[in-house]
Amino acid sequence: MNRGREVIKRSIANLYSWSADRVYEPLVVQRAFPLLGGNLNELALEQGRRAVANAGTRPLLDMPVGTAFFTVTAAAAHDGLVVGADIAAGMVKRAKRAGAEAGVDNLVAVQTEAHRLPFADHSFGAILCTNGLQVIPGLEEAVAELARVLAPGASLYSSAITMPVAAALPSSVGRKLPTVLKSRRELVVALTEAGLALRSVRSQRFATLIEALKPVA
Ligand SMILES: C[S@@+](CC[C@H](N)C(=O)[O-])C[C@H]1O[C@@H](n2cnc3c(N)ncnc32)[C@H](O)[C@@H]1O
C-alpha cells in the first residue's frame, strides 16, 4: 500500500477522532451538510429507511458510521444486526455511546478501515455509505471493497459531497484528484466498474445520492 496514502488516512482518522466529541455534529452534521447538500440530512435518513427495507433481517453495514447520528435511526427500525465501521477510534467510541443512549442493542461499532473490511464476501443485506466517500482516499478501492461485502441482490446507498473541479479537466487528470474534488460522473463510473447497477442518482447542491444494486450472478 502507498505510504503517502497511509499517512493521509492516519491524519484524517486523527482529525475525525478529535472532532467526535467536540465539533462534528454541531458543525459538520448540523451546519456543513445542509449548507453543501441542501436537505441532505433528510435524504440520508430516507436512504436509511430504504436500506432497512432492502436488508430484511440480514445484517446491515454503515461505513463510515461517524458518531452514528444517522445510524441509530436505521438500527432502531432494523430487525437484524447493524454494523457501524469507522477508521477513527473517537468516532467508534461515540457511535457506541449513541447506540446505548438511544437504547438500540443491535448496533455494533467496529474500528476498521474502508479498504480492508474484516468481513466475508456477501455478508450484508444492505450497505449505507453516508457522507463517506469524499473523505476516504482511493475511491475505486473503497467502492470495490463495499461491493465485495454486499450480498448479491442487495443495494448500496451512498451520499457524498463533491466539488466538481474534475468536470472541467481531462478524465485522466480527474481520476487522480481526491474524491471531494471529483464530479458526480466519477462516482458513477467507480460504482459501475465495481460491478454495481445504478438504481437512482440524484443531486442536491454539491451532494450526490446514489442507490446501486449488486446483481445476482
Ligand atoms: C463526514 S464523516 C461521515 C460520518 C457519518 N456517516 C455521517 O454522515 O455523519 C466521514 C467519516 O469517515 C471516516 N473515515 C475517513 N477515512 C476513512 C477510512 N479510510 N476508512 C473508514 N472510515 C474513514 C471518518 O473517521 C469519519 O467518521
mmCIF file of C-alpha atoms and ligand atoms in Angstrom:
data_model
loop_
_atom_site.group_PDB
_atom_site.id
_atom_site.type_symbol
_atom_site.label_atom_id
_atom_site.label_comp_id
_atom_site.label_asym_id
_atom_site.label_seq_id
_atom_site.Cartn_x
_atom_site.Cartn_y
_atom_site.Cartn_z
ATOM 1 C CA MET A 1 0.000 0.000 0.000
ATOM 2 C CA ASN A 2 1.161 3.507 -0.906
ATOM 3 C CA ARG A 3 2.969 5.109 2.097
ATOM 4 C CA GLY A 4 1.754 8.631 1.306
ATOM 5 C CA ARG A 5 -1.844 7.460 1.275
ATOM 6 C CA GLU A 6 -1.376 5.676 4.618
ATOM 7 C CA VAL A 7 -0.127 8.926 6.187
ATOM 8 C CA ILE A 8 -3.128 10.821 4.787
ATOM 9 C CA LYS A 9 -5.523 8.152 6.095
ATOM 10 C CA ARG A 10 -3.984 8.310 9.572
ATOM 11 C CA SER A 11 -4.211 12.130 9.618
ATOM 12 C CA ILE A 12 -7.878 12.002 8.572
ATOM 13 C CA ALA A 13 -8.580 9.397 11.280
ATOM 14 C CA ASN A 14 -6.907 11.554 13.948
ATOM 15 C CA LEU A 15 -8.817 14.652 12.890
ATOM 16 C CA TYR A 16 -12.171 12.853 12.994
ATOM 17 C CA SER A 17 -11.323 11.188 16.316
ATOM 18 C CA TRP A 18 -10.594 14.597 17.797
ATOM 19 C CA SER A 19 -13.825 16.072 16.405
ATOM 20 C CA ALA A 20 -16.157 13.259 17.529
ATOM 21 C CA ASP A 21 -16.988 14.665 20.954
ATOM 22 C CA ARG A 22 -16.431 18.307 20.082
ATOM 23 C CA VAL A 23 -17.406 19.857 16.769
ATOM 24 C CA TYR A 24 -18.517 17.018 14.499
ATOM 25 C CA GLU A 25 -22.301 17.056 14.982
ATOM 26 C CA PRO A 26 -22.841 20.793 15.630
ATOM 27 C CA LEU A 27 -20.508 21.945 12.844
ATOM 28 C CA VAL A 28 -20.458 19.194 10.235
ATOM 29 C CA VAL A 29 -23.850 17.446 10.501
ATOM 30 C CA GLN A 30 -25.972 20.445 11.528
ATOM 31 C CA ARG A 31 -24.174 23.170 9.529
ATOM 32 C CA ALA A 32 -21.916 21.921 6.736
ATOM 33 C CA PHE A 33 -24.148 19.147 5.366
ATOM 34 C CA PRO A 34 -27.223 21.401 4.935
ATOM 35 C CA LEU A 35 -25.046 24.193 3.516
ATOM 36 C CA LEU A 36 -23.361 21.932 0.953
ATOM 37 C CA GLY A 37 -26.137 19.414 0.413
ATOM 38 C CA GLY A 38 -29.491 21.195 0.963
ATOM 39 C CA ASN A 39 -31.835 18.664 2.550
ATOM 40 C CA LEU A 40 -29.080 16.046 2.510
ATOM 41 C CA ASN A 41 -29.755 15.010 6.115
ATOM 42 C CA GLU A 42 -33.407 14.168 5.395
ATOM 43 C CA LEU A 43 -32.324 12.300 2.250
ATOM 44 C CA ALA A 44 -29.708 10.346 4.253
ATOM 45 C CA LEU A 45 -32.426 9.268 6.688
ATOM 46 C CA GLU A 46 -34.576 8.250 3.724
ATOM 47 C CA GLN A 47 -31.680 6.148 2.378
ATOM 48 C CA GLY A 48 -31.533 4.532 5.831
ATOM 49 C CA ARG A 49 -35.216 3.591 5.612
ATOM 50 C CA ARG A 50 -34.685 2.096 2.143
ATOM 51 C CA ALA A 51 -31.617 0.168 3.347
ATOM 52 C CA VAL A 52 -33.596 -1.298 6.261
ATOM 53 C CA ALA A 53 -36.418 -2.368 3.927
ATOM 54 C CA ASN A 54 -33.904 -3.850 1.472
ATOM 55 C CA ALA A 55 -31.948 -5.764 4.135
ATOM 56 C CA GLY A 56 -34.930 -7.610 5.634
ATOM 57 C CA THR A 57 -33.451 -9.419 8.634
ATOM 58 C CA ARG A 58 -29.942 -9.640 7.137
ATOM 59 C CA PRO A 59 -27.073 -7.615 8.636
ATOM 60 C CA LEU A 60 -26.727 -4.006 7.513
ATOM 61 C CA LEU A 61 -23.367 -2.236 7.258
ATOM 62 C CA ASP A 62 -22.965 1.521 7.814
ATOM 63 C CA MET A 63 -19.476 2.568 6.683
ATOM 64 C CA PRO A 64 -18.299 5.112 7.792
ATOM 65 C CA VAL A 65 -20.514 5.279 10.875
ATOM 66 C CA GLY A 66 -19.112 8.522 12.307
ATOM 67 C CA THR A 67 -20.979 9.446 15.510
ATOM 68 C CA ALA A 68 -23.904 7.229 14.390
ATOM 69 C CA PHE A 69 -26.057 10.342 14.049
ATOM 70 C CA PHE A 70 -27.984 8.716 11.166
ATOM 71 C CA THR A 71 -27.267 5.098 12.105
ATOM 72 C CA VAL A 72 -29.255 4.934 15.345
ATOM 73 C CA THR A 73 -32.471 5.694 13.431
ATOM 74 C CA ALA A 74 -31.766 2.869 10.971
ATOM 75 C CA ALA A 75 -30.768 0.498 13.801
ATOM 76 C CA ALA A 76 -33.982 1.249 15.718
ATOM 77 C CA ALA A 77 -36.019 0.317 12.634
ATOM 78 C CA HIS A 78 -33.988 -2.778 11.677
ATOM 79 C CA ASP A 79 -34.779 -6.325 12.836
ATOM 80 C CA GLY A 80 -31.222 -7.576 12.319
ATOM 81 C CA LEU A 81 -27.679 -6.615 13.207
ATOM 82 C CA VAL A 82 -26.297 -3.191 12.220
ATOM 83 C CA VAL A 83 -22.507 -2.916 11.950
ATOM 84 C CA GLY A 84 -21.061 0.597 12.076
ATOM 85 C CA ALA A 85 -17.473 0.728 10.821
ATOM 86 C CA ASP A 86 -15.069 3.652 11.009
ATOM 87 C CA ILE A 87 -11.314 4.228 10.957
ATOM 88 C CA ALA A 88 -11.402 6.809 13.784
ATOM 89 C CA ALA A 89 -11.299 5.398 17.333
ATOM 90 C CA GLY A 90 -13.046 8.518 18.681
ATOM 91 C CA MET A 91 -15.926 8.065 16.230
ATOM 92 C CA VAL A 92 -16.327 4.379 17.139
ATOM 93 C CA LYS A 93 -16.437 5.244 20.849
ATOM 94 C CA ARG A 94 -19.001 7.991 20.194
ATOM 95 C CA ALA A 95 -21.109 5.665 17.987
ATOM 96 C CA LYS A 96 -21.218 3.043 20.748
ATOM 97 C CA ARG A 97 -22.371 5.691 23.207
ATOM 98 C CA ALA A 98 -25.014 6.967 20.760
ATOM 99 C CA GLY A 99 -26.413 3.437 20.379
ATOM 100 C CA ALA A 100 -26.545 2.935 24.149
ATOM 101 C CA GLU A 101 -28.172 6.355 24.716
ATOM 102 C CA ALA A 102 -30.780 5.614 22.026
ATOM 103 C CA GLY A 103 -31.486 2.206 23.572
ATOM 104 C CA VAL A 104 -30.656 0.251 20.421
ATOM 105 C CA ASP A 105 -28.976 -3.051 21.216
ATOM 106 C CA ASN A 106 -28.425 -4.252 17.636
ATOM 107 C CA LEU A 107 -25.772 -1.643 16.723
ATOM 108 C CA VAL A 108 -22.175 -2.865 16.903
ATOM 109 C CA ALA A 109 -19.440 -0.320 16.170
ATOM 110 C CA VAL A 110 -16.024 -1.514 14.998
ATOM 111 C CA GLN A 111 -12.805 0.312 14.231
ATOM 112 C CA THR A 112 -11.617 -0.683 10.795
ATOM 113 C CA GLU A 113 -10.827 0.952 7.534
ATOM 114 C CA ALA A 114 -12.670 1.132 4.265
ATOM 115 C CA HIS A 115 -10.033 -0.652 2.185
ATOM 116 C CA ARG A 116 -9.659 -3.695 4.437
ATOM 117 C CA LEU A 117 -13.099 -4.531 5.820
ATOM 118 C CA PRO A 118 -12.861 -7.562 8.152
ATOM 119 C CA PHE A 119 -15.984 -9.204 6.727
ATOM 120 C CA ALA A 120 -16.529 -12.171 4.422
ATOM 121 C CA ASP A 121 -17.752 -11.707 0.852
ATOM 122 C CA HIS A 122 -21.534 -11.126 0.534
ATOM 123 C CA SER A 123 -22.027 -10.511 4.292
ATOM 124 C CA PHE A 124 -24.532 -7.645 4.186
ATOM 125 C CA GLY A 125 -28.150 -7.316 3.060
ATOM 126 C CA ALA A 126 -27.661 -3.564 2.508
ATOM 127 C CA ILE A 127 -24.884 -1.011 2.925
ATOM 128 C CA LEU A 128 -25.128 2.642 3.883
ATOM 129 C CA CYS A 129 -22.181 4.849 2.977
ATOM 130 C CA THR A 130 -23.385 8.235 4.209
ATOM 131 C CA ASN A 131 -21.191 11.264 3.506
ATOM 132 C CA GLY A 132 -18.249 8.913 3.405
ATOM 133 C CA LEU A 133 -16.601 8.520 0.013
ATOM 134 C CA GLN A 134 -15.463 12.158 -0.164
ATOM 135 C CA VAL A 135 -13.093 11.767 2.800
ATOM 136 C CA ILE A 136 -11.766 8.270 2.083
ATOM 137 C CA PRO A 137 -8.656 8.275 -0.126
ATOM 138 C CA GLY A 138 -8.893 5.856 -3.068
ATOM 139 C CA LEU A 139 -12.453 5.957 -4.406
ATOM 140 C CA GLU A 140 -12.208 2.897 -6.655
ATOM 141 C CA GLU A 141 -10.653 0.660 -3.987
ATOM 142 C CA ALA A 142 -13.154 1.737 -1.313
ATOM 143 C CA VAL A 143 -16.135 1.090 -3.584
ATOM 144 C CA ALA A 144 -14.743 -2.294 -4.679
ATOM 145 C CA GLU A 145 -14.419 -3.341 -1.027
ATOM 146 C CA LEU A 146 -18.013 -2.293 -0.280
ATOM 147 C CA ALA A 147 -19.194 -4.230 -3.351
ATOM 148 C CA ARG A 148 -17.269 -7.305 -2.160
ATOM 149 C CA VAL A 149 -19.079 -7.490 1.206
ATOM 150 C CA LEU A 150 -22.526 -6.718 -0.267
ATOM 151 C CA ALA A 151 -24.785 -9.729 -0.922
ATOM 152 C CA PRO A 152 -25.975 -10.335 -4.491
ATOM 153 C CA GLY A 153 -29.417 -8.782 -4.904
ATOM 154 C CA ALA A 154 -28.697 -6.207 -2.171
ATOM 155 C CA SER A 155 -28.095 -2.469 -2.541
ATOM 156 C CA LEU A 156 -25.560 0.167 -1.557
ATOM 157 C CA TYR A 157 -26.929 3.573 -0.551
ATOM 158 C CA SER A 158 -24.274 6.259 -0.882
ATOM 159 C CA SER A 159 -24.257 10.001 -0.329
ATOM 160 C CA ALA A 160 -21.175 12.097 -0.976
ATOM 161 C CA ILE A 161 -20.253 15.750 -1.192
ATOM 162 C CA THR A 162 -18.211 16.568 -4.290
ATOM 163 C CA MET A 163 -16.992 19.888 -5.656
ATOM 164 C CA PRO A 164 -16.940 19.124 -9.376
ATOM 165 C CA VAL A 165 -13.492 20.557 -10.171
ATOM 166 C CA ALA A 166 -12.754 17.410 -12.180
ATOM 167 C CA ALA A 167 -15.620 18.120 -14.577
ATOM 168 C CA ALA A 168 -13.503 20.870 -16.185
ATOM 169 C CA LEU A 169 -10.412 18.668 -16.535
ATOM 170 C CA PRO A 170 -9.459 15.760 -18.802
ATOM 171 C CA SER A 171 -10.656 12.480 -17.285
ATOM 172 C CA SER A 172 -7.038 11.224 -16.949
ATOM 173 C CA VAL A 173 -6.422 14.131 -14.530
ATOM 174 C CA GLY A 174 -9.856 13.998 -12.869
ATOM 175 C CA ARG A 175 -9.423 10.375 -11.846
ATOM 176 C CA LYS A 176 -6.328 11.281 -9.807
ATOM 177 C CA LEU A 177 -7.999 14.016 -7.734
ATOM 178 C CA PRO A 178 -9.273 13.430 -4.173
ATOM 179 C CA THR A 179 -12.905 12.317 -4.313
ATOM 180 C CA VAL A 180 -14.176 15.591 -2.825
ATOM 181 C CA LEU A 181 -12.904 17.327 -5.994
ATOM 182 C CA LYS A 182 -14.307 14.747 -8.379
ATOM 183 C CA SER A 183 -17.619 15.067 -10.180
ATOM 184 C CA ARG A 184 -20.783 13.010 -9.953
ATOM 185 C CA ARG A 185 -19.599 11.228 -13.117
ATOM 186 C CA GLU A 186 -16.518 9.782 -11.372
ATOM 187 C CA LEU A 187 -18.707 8.406 -8.565
ATOM 188 C CA VAL A 188 -20.997 6.779 -11.109
ATOM 189 C CA VAL A 189 -18.051 5.279 -13.010
ATOM 190 C CA ALA A 190 -16.454 3.897 -9.808
ATOM 191 C CA LEU A 191 -19.687 2.192 -8.738
ATOM 192 C CA THR A 192 -20.303 0.784 -12.204
ATOM 193 C CA GLU A 193 -16.726 -0.500 -12.518
ATOM 194 C CA ALA A 194 -17.198 -2.269 -9.161
ATOM 195 C CA GLY A 195 -19.983 -4.277 -10.808
ATOM 196 C CA LEU A 196 -22.943 -2.411 -9.293
ATOM 197 C CA ALA A 197 -26.029 -1.439 -11.285
ATOM 198 C CA LEU A 198 -27.312 2.086 -10.710
ATOM 199 C CA ARG A 199 -30.917 2.247 -9.486
ATOM 200 C CA SER A 200 -31.060 6.012 -8.867
ATOM 201 C CA VAL A 201 -28.739 9.003 -8.951
ATOM 202 C CA ARG A 202 -29.847 12.379 -7.620
ATOM 203 C CA SER A 203 -28.150 15.622 -6.682
ATOM 204 C CA GLN A 204 -28.729 18.264 -4.020
ATOM 205 C CA ARG A 205 -26.345 21.227 -4.342
ATOM 206 C CA PHE A 206 -22.906 19.539 -4.007
ATOM 207 C CA ALA A 207 -24.285 16.232 -2.716
ATOM 208 C CA THR A 208 -24.806 13.178 -4.897
ATOM 209 C CA LEU A 209 -27.056 10.393 -3.630
ATOM 210 C CA ILE A 210 -26.854 7.026 -5.339
ATOM 211 C CA GLU A 211 -28.632 3.715 -4.903
ATOM 212 C CA ALA A 212 -26.765 0.870 -6.597
ATOM 213 C CA LEU A 213 -27.680 -2.813 -6.771
ATOM 214 C CA LYS A 214 -25.293 -5.765 -6.776
ATOM 215 C CA PRO A 215 -26.778 -8.026 -9.452
ATOM 216 C CA VAL A 216 -27.342 -11.710 -8.765
ATOM 217 C CA ALA A 217 -24.736 -13.548 -10.865
HETATM 218 C C1 LIG B 1 -18.087 13.121 7.064
HETATM 219 S S1 LIG B 1 -17.938 11.766 8.209
HETATM 220 C C2 LIG B 1 -19.421 10.850 7.897
HETATM 221 C C3 LIG B 1 -19.844 10.029 9.088
HETATM 222 C C4 LIG B 1 -21.306 9.596 9.092
HETATM 223 N N1 LIG B 1 -21.587 8.639 8.044
HETATM 224 C C5 LIG B 1 -22.199 10.798 8.988
HETATM 225 O O1 LIG B 1 -22.813 11.020 7.934
HETATM 226 O O2 LIG B 1 -22.278 11.544 9.973
HETATM 227 C C6 LIG B 1 -16.676 10.812 7.469
HETATM 228 C C7 LIG B 1 -16.232 9.620 8.324
HETATM 229 O O3 LIG B 1 -15.343 8.829 7.538
HETATM 230 C C8 LIG B 1 -14.412 8.233 8.411
HETATM 231 N N2 LIG B 1 -13.270 7.798 7.592
HETATM 232 C C9 LIG B 1 -12.342 8.580 6.976
HETATM 233 N N3 LIG B 1 -11.465 7.829 6.305
HETATM 234 C C10 LIG B 1 -11.832 6.526 6.485
HETATM 235 C C11 LIG B 1 -11.307 5.271 6.033
HETATM 236 N N4 LIG B 1 -10.204 5.200 5.266
HETATM 237 N N5 LIG B 1 -11.937 4.143 6.426
HETATM 238 C C12 LIG B 1 -13.053 4.196 7.217
HETATM 239 N N6 LIG B 1 -13.581 5.351 7.669
HETATM 240 C C13 LIG B 1 -12.988 6.509 7.307
HETATM 241 C C14 LIG B 1 -14.102 9.346 9.379
HETATM 242 O O4 LIG B 1 -13.488 8.885 10.557
HETATM 243 C C15 LIG B 1 -15.475 9.955 9.602
HETATM 244 O O5 LIG B 1 -16.128 9.379 10.700
#
